[in-house]
Amino acid sequence: MDDAERMQQAMVLGSAVRAATSPNPWVGCVIESPSGEVFEGATEPPGGRHAEVVALDAAGPAAQGGTAWVTLEPCAHTGRTGPCADALIEAGIARVVIALEDPDTRVAGAGIERLRAAGVDVEVGLLGDAVRVQLAPYLKHRSTGQPWVVLKLGATLDGRTAAPDGTSQWITGGAARADAHAVRAESDAIVVGAGTVRADDPSLTVRHVDGKDPLRVVLGSAPVGARVLPAMEFSGELTDLLDALGARGVLQVLVEGGATVAGAFHRAGLVDHYVIYLAPALFGGDDARPLFAGEGAPTIADVWRGAITAVTQLGGDLRIDLSPVGPSAVTGPVPVVRIGDIPPFSPSGQGGH
């Protein structure tokens, strides 16, 4: 395999641990010995080994004189584990190919510098754009202190999220529900409004896929006995909420709360990525509840425009991925944070969000 194929292999390894490593990045590493033996590693849950060390432990003495491909710059500081740059040097790795420099101020080129100072041949930038997409939540958090914001919506084809009486279960089917829970599993926190808690009493846990439950955040106060409790209750500016979540190490926050909360995040320009599930159903009128509540664009010239980056069929429903990038800026594939493929539920299964 060439360098690009090895880096793609490392990306697949990183993707496989996407929901397990936060607040650390989901990194993959591939090591090839001079004789052609290949060893793989991916970041373990917090407190465990980083991808480079996992691959080095698998390789043992065979790493001497070999090449390592890693999706993110090896760390150069001691945290819960030792510096990965030192581990690569001590193992005798001769060449390291890195997709991206780590923006974390404790690294930020120091790992690359340490490798080069030890005589290791270092190349940086291979498949950097693709890895930047894969690690977008981590990169945003380390660059701005705020989490990556995903807004999830489920609607009929005529853009309605609930009936006039407030009922909404179930608009979409089981496959879409499983997919939405996979997005939850990748998110460190989930946000809803107190109105949604009062109306639907959601638990906001991960149930249809394997994964940890996110921190539950209620905008306002949750009623006593609500299933969402215990939860973080917040009142204030949304940017202050994002700052507070970022300070807690939240890399990705999923906004699921109703039309009022969705509209507030959207109009404030705080959404980094939209995931919209569309069901083959129609309310057929203007009295059902819309995707967003509140004032919209007053004229066509003011309409918000983004870019559809993926359309995926999930049973009888569609998942549409939307990026807040104007069509005029799209010159190629638009970066989009995607979850891994999951087995679809039976098309006859029922579910919702």
Short mmCIF file of C-alpha atoms in Angstrom, two decimals:
data_model
loop_
_atom_site.label_atom_id
_atom_site.label_comp_id
_atom_site.label_asym_id
_atom_site.label_seq_id
_atom_site.Cartn_x
_atom_site.Cartn_y
_atom_site.Cartn_z
CA MET A 1 0.00 0.00 0.00
CA ASP A 2 1.06 3.60 -0.56
CA ASP A 3 1.00 6.38 2.03
CA ALA A 4 -2.54 7.48 1.19
CA GLU A 5 -3.91 3.96 1.60
CA ARG A 6 -2.18 3.56 4.95
CA MET A 7 -3.56 6.89 6.14
CA GLN A 8 -7.06 5.85 5.04
CA GLN A 9 -6.55 2.68 7.07
CA ALA A 10 -5.65 4.84 10.08
CA MET A 11 -8.78 6.94 9.53
CA VAL A 12 -10.97 3.83 9.60
CA LEU A 13 -9.37 2.84 12.90
CA GLY A 14 -10.08 6.28 14.34
CA SER A 15 -13.68 6.22 13.14
CA ALA A 16 -14.28 2.91 14.90
CA VAL A 17 -13.62 4.49 18.32
CA ARG A 18 -15.46 7.77 17.61
CA ALA A 19 -17.94 7.38 20.46
CA ALA A 20 -15.45 6.14 23.08
CA THR A 21 -12.53 8.56 23.35
CA SER A 22 -13.93 12.01 24.20
CA PRO A 23 -12.58 14.39 25.44
CA ASN A 24 -9.56 12.93 23.67
CA PRO A 25 -9.54 12.82 19.86
CA TRP A 26 -10.44 9.61 18.03
CA VAL A 27 -7.08 8.90 16.40
CA GLY A 28 -5.90 5.96 14.32
CA CYS A 29 -2.34 4.74 13.76
CA VAL A 30 -0.81 2.16 11.43
CA ILE A 31 2.78 0.93 11.75
CA GLU A 32 4.61 -1.04 9.07
CA SER A 33 7.88 -2.79 9.87
CA PRO A 34 10.80 -2.83 7.41
CA SER A 35 9.82 -6.42 6.54
CA GLY A 36 6.24 -5.40 5.70
CA GLU A 37 4.40 -6.49 8.85
CA VAL A 38 1.48 -4.19 9.66
CA PHE A 39 0.20 -3.28 13.11
CA GLU A 40 -2.83 -1.16 14.01
CA GLY A 41 -3.88 1.04 16.90
CA ALA A 42 -6.70 3.38 17.89
CA THR A 43 -7.13 5.65 20.88
CA GLU A 44 -8.59 3.93 23.92
CA PRO A 45 -11.15 5.48 26.30
CA PRO A 46 -9.86 8.26 28.60
CA GLY A 47 -7.02 7.02 30.77
CA GLY A 48 -6.09 4.34 28.23
CA ARG A 49 -3.39 4.27 25.59
CA HIS A 50 -3.21 6.61 22.65
CA ALA A 51 -3.32 5.19 19.13
CA GLU A 52 0.45 5.28 18.61
CA VAL A 53 1.16 3.34 21.80
CA VAL A 54 -1.50 0.73 20.99
CA ALA A 55 0.15 0.15 17.60
CA LEU A 56 3.66 0.16 19.10
CA ASP A 57 2.66 -2.38 21.75
CA ALA A 58 1.29 -4.60 19.00
CA ALA A 59 4.46 -4.24 16.93
CA GLY A 60 7.02 -4.71 19.70
CA PRO A 61 10.60 -4.98 18.36
CA ALA A 62 9.27 -5.07 14.77
CA ALA A 63 8.67 -1.31 14.98
CA GLN A 64 12.42 -0.63 14.80
CA GLY A 65 13.15 1.16 11.53
CA GLY A 66 9.50 1.16 10.50
CA THR A 67 7.00 3.79 9.34
CA ALA A 68 4.01 5.09 11.29
CA TRP A 69 0.95 6.74 9.77
CA VAL A 70 -1.12 8.68 12.31
CA THR A 71 -4.15 10.90 11.79
CA LEU A 72 -3.14 13.54 14.37
CA GLU A 73 0.21 14.86 15.55
CA PRO A 74 1.67 12.67 18.32
CA CYS A 75 1.46 14.39 21.70
CA ALA A 76 4.58 15.80 23.34
CA HIS A 77 3.29 16.27 26.88
CA THR A 78 2.56 14.04 29.84
CA GLY A 79 -1.09 13.79 30.83
CA ARG A 80 -2.77 10.57 31.86
CA THR A 81 -0.27 8.87 29.56
CA GLY A 82 3.27 9.66 28.47
CA PRO A 83 4.25 11.55 25.29
CA CYS A 84 3.53 9.55 22.14
CA ALA A 85 6.35 11.34 20.30
CA ASP A 86 8.83 9.93 22.83
CA ALA A 87 7.31 6.46 22.52
CA LEU A 88 7.80 6.53 18.73
CA ILE A 89 11.40 7.68 19.13
CA GLU A 90 12.20 5.07 21.76
CA ALA A 91 10.72 2.33 19.57
CA GLY A 92 13.10 3.29 16.74
CA ILE A 93 10.43 4.40 14.25
CA ALA A 94 12.30 5.90 11.29
CA ARG A 95 9.49 7.74 9.53
CA VAL A 96 6.19 9.27 10.68
CA VAL A 97 3.44 10.47 8.32
CA ILE A 98 0.95 12.81 10.03
CA ALA A 99 -2.33 14.06 8.59
CA LEU A 100 -2.85 17.08 10.87
CA GLU A 101 -0.98 19.19 13.38
CA ASP A 102 -2.75 19.19 16.76
CA PRO A 103 -4.11 22.66 17.71
CA ASP A 104 -4.01 21.79 21.42
CA THR A 105 -1.65 24.35 22.97
CA ARG A 106 0.19 21.55 24.79
CA VAL A 107 1.13 20.04 21.41
CA ALA A 108 0.78 22.52 18.51
CA GLY A 109 3.86 21.40 16.60
CA ALA A 110 5.91 20.30 19.62
CA GLY A 111 5.42 16.62 18.79
CA ILE A 112 6.59 17.14 15.22
CA GLU A 113 9.58 19.18 16.41
CA ARG A 114 10.57 16.52 18.93
CA LEU A 115 10.43 13.77 16.31
CA ARG A 116 12.52 15.74 13.85
CA ALA A 117 15.05 16.67 16.52
CA ALA A 118 15.53 12.95 17.14
CA GLY A 119 16.27 12.33 13.45
CA VAL A 120 12.87 10.90 12.52
CA ASP A 121 11.71 11.66 8.97
CA VAL A 122 8.37 13.49 9.43
CA GLU A 123 5.80 14.35 6.75
CA VAL A 124 2.71 16.42 7.56
CA GLY A 125 -0.51 17.05 5.63
CA LEU A 126 -1.38 13.77 3.92
CA LEU A 127 -5.20 13.55 3.69
CA GLY A 128 -5.33 16.52 6.05
CA ASP A 129 -8.65 17.81 4.68
CA ALA A 130 -10.34 14.45 5.21
CA VAL A 131 -9.02 14.10 8.75
CA ARG A 132 -10.04 17.70 9.49
CA VAL A 133 -13.60 16.59 8.73
CA GLN A 134 -13.28 13.48 10.86
CA LEU A 135 -11.92 15.38 13.85
CA ALA A 136 -14.00 18.55 13.40
CA PRO A 137 -15.54 18.54 16.92
CA TYR A 138 -12.15 18.06 18.58
CA LEU A 139 -10.47 20.70 16.40
CA LYS A 140 -13.19 23.27 17.08
CA HIS A 141 -13.06 22.67 20.81
CA ARG A 142 -9.29 22.98 20.99
CA SER A 143 -9.33 26.09 18.77
CA THR A 144 -12.28 27.99 20.28
CA GLY A 145 -13.06 26.37 23.64
CA GLN A 146 -16.61 25.63 22.47
CA PRO A 147 -18.15 22.33 21.36
CA TRP A 148 -19.24 21.40 17.87
CA VAL A 149 -23.00 21.93 17.64
CA VAL A 150 -25.19 19.41 15.80
CA LEU A 151 -28.87 20.26 15.35
CA LYS A 152 -31.06 17.20 14.84
CA LEU A 153 -34.58 17.54 13.44
CA GLY A 154 -37.23 15.02 12.40
CA ALA A 155 -40.07 16.05 10.10
CA THR A 156 -42.62 15.08 7.49
CA LEU A 157 -41.99 15.95 3.86
CA ASP A 158 -44.02 19.13 4.29
CA GLY A 159 -41.67 20.26 7.05
CA ARG A 160 -43.81 19.57 10.11
CA THR A 161 -42.51 18.12 13.36
CA ALA A 162 -45.72 17.54 15.34
CA ALA A 163 -49.48 17.57 15.00
CA PRO A 164 -51.49 20.59 16.16
CA ASP A 165 -52.23 18.75 19.42
CA GLY A 166 -48.49 18.30 20.01
CA THR A 167 -48.26 14.57 19.26
CA SER A 168 -45.19 13.54 17.28
CA GLN A 169 -44.53 9.85 17.99
CA TRP A 170 -43.69 8.40 15.66
CA ILE A 171 -42.97 10.49 12.58
CA THR A 172 -39.98 8.44 11.46
CA GLY A 173 -39.25 4.73 11.50
CA GLY A 174 -36.90 2.45 13.40
CA ALA A 175 -33.85 2.83 11.18
CA ALA A 176 -33.91 6.61 11.51
CA ARG A 177 -34.35 6.28 15.25
CA ALA A 178 -31.32 4.00 15.54
CA ASP A 179 -29.29 6.43 13.45
CA ALA A 180 -30.31 9.34 15.69
CA HIS A 181 -29.25 7.39 18.75
CA ALA A 182 -25.86 6.77 17.14
CA VAL A 183 -25.49 10.55 16.83
CA ARG A 184 -26.42 10.80 20.52
CA ALA A 185 -23.73 8.25 21.38
CA GLU A 186 -21.14 10.42 19.61
CA SER A 187 -22.26 13.51 21.52
CA ASP A 188 -21.01 14.46 24.97
CA ALA A 189 -24.11 16.54 25.79
CA ILE A 190 -27.68 16.83 24.56
CA VAL A 191 -29.80 19.99 24.84
CA VAL A 192 -33.58 20.33 25.03
CA GLY A 193 -35.93 23.02 26.21
CA ALA A 194 -38.02 22.76 29.36
CA GLY A 195 -41.15 22.86 27.18
CA THR A 196 -40.11 19.63 25.44
CA VAL A 197 -39.43 18.03 28.82
CA ARG A 198 -42.90 18.98 30.06
CA ALA A 199 -44.64 17.88 26.86
CA ASP A 200 -42.80 14.64 26.04
CA ASP A 201 -40.92 13.68 29.24
CA PRO A 202 -37.98 12.26 27.21
CA SER A 203 -35.17 10.27 28.85
CA LEU A 204 -32.56 11.40 26.25
CA THR A 205 -30.48 8.26 26.73
CA VAL A 206 -28.74 6.04 24.18
CA ARG A 207 -30.88 2.94 23.80
CA HIS A 208 -30.85 1.64 20.22
CA VAL A 209 -27.09 1.43 19.72
CA ASP A 210 -24.14 0.75 21.98
CA GLY A 211 -22.70 3.86 23.59
CA LYS A 212 -22.64 6.09 26.63
CA ASP A 213 -25.43 8.45 27.59
CA PRO A 214 -24.65 12.15 27.03
CA LEU A 215 -24.83 14.86 29.67
CA ARG A 216 -28.45 16.02 29.64
CA VAL A 217 -28.99 19.79 29.51
CA VAL A 218 -32.36 21.48 29.98
CA LEU A 219 -32.85 25.10 28.97
CA GLY A 220 -34.92 26.25 31.92
CA SER A 221 -36.09 24.04 34.78
CA ALA A 222 -37.16 20.41 34.51
CA PRO A 223 -40.24 19.41 36.49
CA VAL A 224 -39.73 17.27 39.57
CA GLY A 225 -39.71 13.61 38.62
CA ALA A 226 -38.92 14.20 34.93
CA ARG A 227 -37.12 11.28 33.27
CA VAL A 228 -34.40 13.62 32.01
CA LEU A 229 -33.17 14.16 35.58
CA PRO A 230 -30.45 14.34 36.75
CA ALA A 231 -29.62 17.07 34.26
CA MET A 232 -27.77 20.34 33.98
CA GLU A 233 -30.37 23.13 34.07
CA PHE A 234 -29.34 26.36 32.36
CA SER A 235 -30.80 29.82 31.91
CA GLY A 236 -28.92 32.49 29.98
CA GLU A 237 -27.30 33.19 26.65
CA LEU A 238 -26.67 30.22 24.38
CA THR A 239 -23.06 31.29 23.82
CA ASP A 240 -22.54 31.20 27.58
CA LEU A 241 -23.94 27.67 27.59
CA LEU A 242 -21.47 26.62 24.90
CA ASP A 243 -18.63 28.18 26.87
CA ALA A 244 -19.72 26.30 30.00
CA LEU A 245 -20.00 23.00 28.14
CA GLY A 246 -16.63 23.52 26.48
CA ALA A 247 -15.05 24.14 29.88
CA ARG A 248 -16.44 20.75 30.97
CA GLY A 249 -14.64 19.04 28.09
CA VAL A 250 -17.71 18.62 25.88
CA LEU A 251 -16.52 18.23 22.28
CA GLN A 252 -19.90 17.77 20.61
CA VAL A 253 -23.34 18.89 21.75
CA LEU A 254 -26.52 17.60 20.15
CA VAL A 255 -29.47 19.98 20.10
CA GLU A 256 -32.75 18.03 20.10
CA GLY A 257 -35.12 20.42 21.81
CA GLY A 258 -38.29 21.47 19.92
CA ALA A 259 -38.94 24.22 17.41
CA THR A 260 -38.26 27.09 19.83
CA VAL A 261 -34.81 25.83 20.84
CA ALA A 262 -33.96 24.80 17.28
CA GLY A 263 -34.93 28.25 15.99
CA ALA A 264 -32.87 29.99 18.66
CA PHE A 265 -29.67 28.06 17.85
CA HIS A 266 -30.25 28.44 14.11
CA ARG A 267 -30.90 32.19 14.14
CA ALA A 268 -27.90 32.77 16.41
CA GLY A 269 -25.65 31.08 13.82
CA LEU A 270 -24.42 28.56 16.39
CA VAL A 271 -25.09 25.37 14.44
CA ASP A 272 -22.07 23.66 12.87
CA HIS A 273 -23.98 20.79 11.31
CA TYR A 274 -27.64 19.93 10.66
CA VAL A 275 -29.03 16.38 10.58
CA ILE A 276 -32.61 16.30 9.30
CA TYR A 277 -34.67 13.11 9.11
CA LEU A 278 -37.55 13.25 6.63
CA ALA A 279 -40.40 10.75 6.72
CA PRO A 280 -42.63 9.94 3.71
CA ALA A 281 -45.61 11.52 5.44
CA LEU A 282 -47.64 14.71 5.02
CA PHE A 283 -49.73 16.62 7.56
CA GLY A 284 -51.32 18.38 4.60
CA GLY A 285 -52.06 21.69 6.26
CA ASP A 286 -50.55 24.77 7.85
CA ASP A 287 -51.63 24.13 11.44
CA ALA A 288 -49.07 21.41 12.31
CA ARG A 289 -45.90 22.51 14.08
CA PRO A 290 -42.92 23.62 11.96
CA LEU A 291 -39.20 22.86 12.17
CA PHE A 292 -38.49 26.28 13.66
CA ALA A 293 -40.58 28.59 15.83
CA GLY A 294 -40.14 32.35 15.77
CA GLU A 295 -39.53 34.88 13.06
CA GLY A 296 -37.99 33.68 9.82
CA ALA A 297 -36.45 35.43 6.84
CA PRO A 298 -38.61 38.40 5.81
CA THR A 299 -37.70 38.18 2.10
CA ILE A 300 -36.24 35.60 -0.26
CA ALA A 301 -33.00 37.56 -0.29
CA ASP A 302 -32.62 36.87 3.43
CA VAL A 303 -33.23 33.12 3.26
CA TRP A 304 -30.50 31.09 4.97
CA ARG A 305 -28.72 28.84 2.48
CA GLY A 306 -26.33 26.02 3.20
CA ALA A 307 -25.12 22.97 1.32
CA ILE A 308 -26.57 19.45 1.33
CA THR A 309 -23.58 17.22 1.85
CA ALA A 310 -25.20 13.78 2.05
CA VAL A 311 -28.54 12.07 1.60
CA THR A 312 -28.90 8.62 3.15
CA GLN A 313 -31.89 6.29 2.98
CA LEU A 314 -32.77 4.75 6.35
CA GLY A 315 -35.60 2.28 5.92
CA GLY A 316 -38.42 4.36 4.47
CA ASP A 317 -36.95 7.67 5.67
CA LEU A 318 -34.19 9.98 4.47
CA ARG A 319 -31.35 11.50 6.46
CA ILE A 320 -30.19 14.82 5.03
CA ASP A 321 -26.87 16.26 6.17
CA LEU A 322 -26.65 20.01 5.83
CA SER A 323 -23.61 22.23 6.25
CA PRO A 324 -23.80 25.99 6.93
CA VAL A 325 -21.65 26.70 3.89
CA GLY A 326 -23.04 28.87 1.12
CA PRO A 327 -23.39 27.12 -2.27
CA SER A 328 -21.06 29.71 -3.84
CA ALA A 329 -18.30 28.53 -1.51
CA VAL A 330 -18.67 24.87 -2.42
CA THR A 331 -15.93 23.84 -4.82
CA GLY A 332 -15.82 20.18 -3.88
CA PRO A 333 -17.03 17.80 -1.19
CA VAL A 334 -18.13 19.77 1.85
CA PRO A 335 -16.76 18.73 5.26
CA VAL A 336 -19.38 16.84 7.23
CA VAL A 337 -19.17 14.91 10.46
CA ARG A 338 -20.65 11.50 9.73
CA ILE A 339 -21.46 8.62 11.98
CA GLY A 340 -20.38 5.13 11.00
CA ASP A 341 -22.62 2.77 9.13
CA ILE A 342 -25.10 0.95 11.37
CA PRO A 343 -27.31 -2.00 10.52
CA PRO A 344 -30.78 -0.68 9.64
CA PHE A 345 -33.78 -1.81 11.59
CA SER A 346 -36.53 -3.64 9.79
CA PRO A 347 -38.42 -1.19 7.54
CA SER A 348 -41.58 -2.26 9.34
CA GLY A 349 -40.10 -1.26 12.73
CA GLN A 350 -41.46 1.87 14.32
CA GLY A 351 -39.54 4.55 16.12
CA GLY A 352 -38.92 8.22 16.36
CA HIS A 353 -36.80 10.76 18.10
#
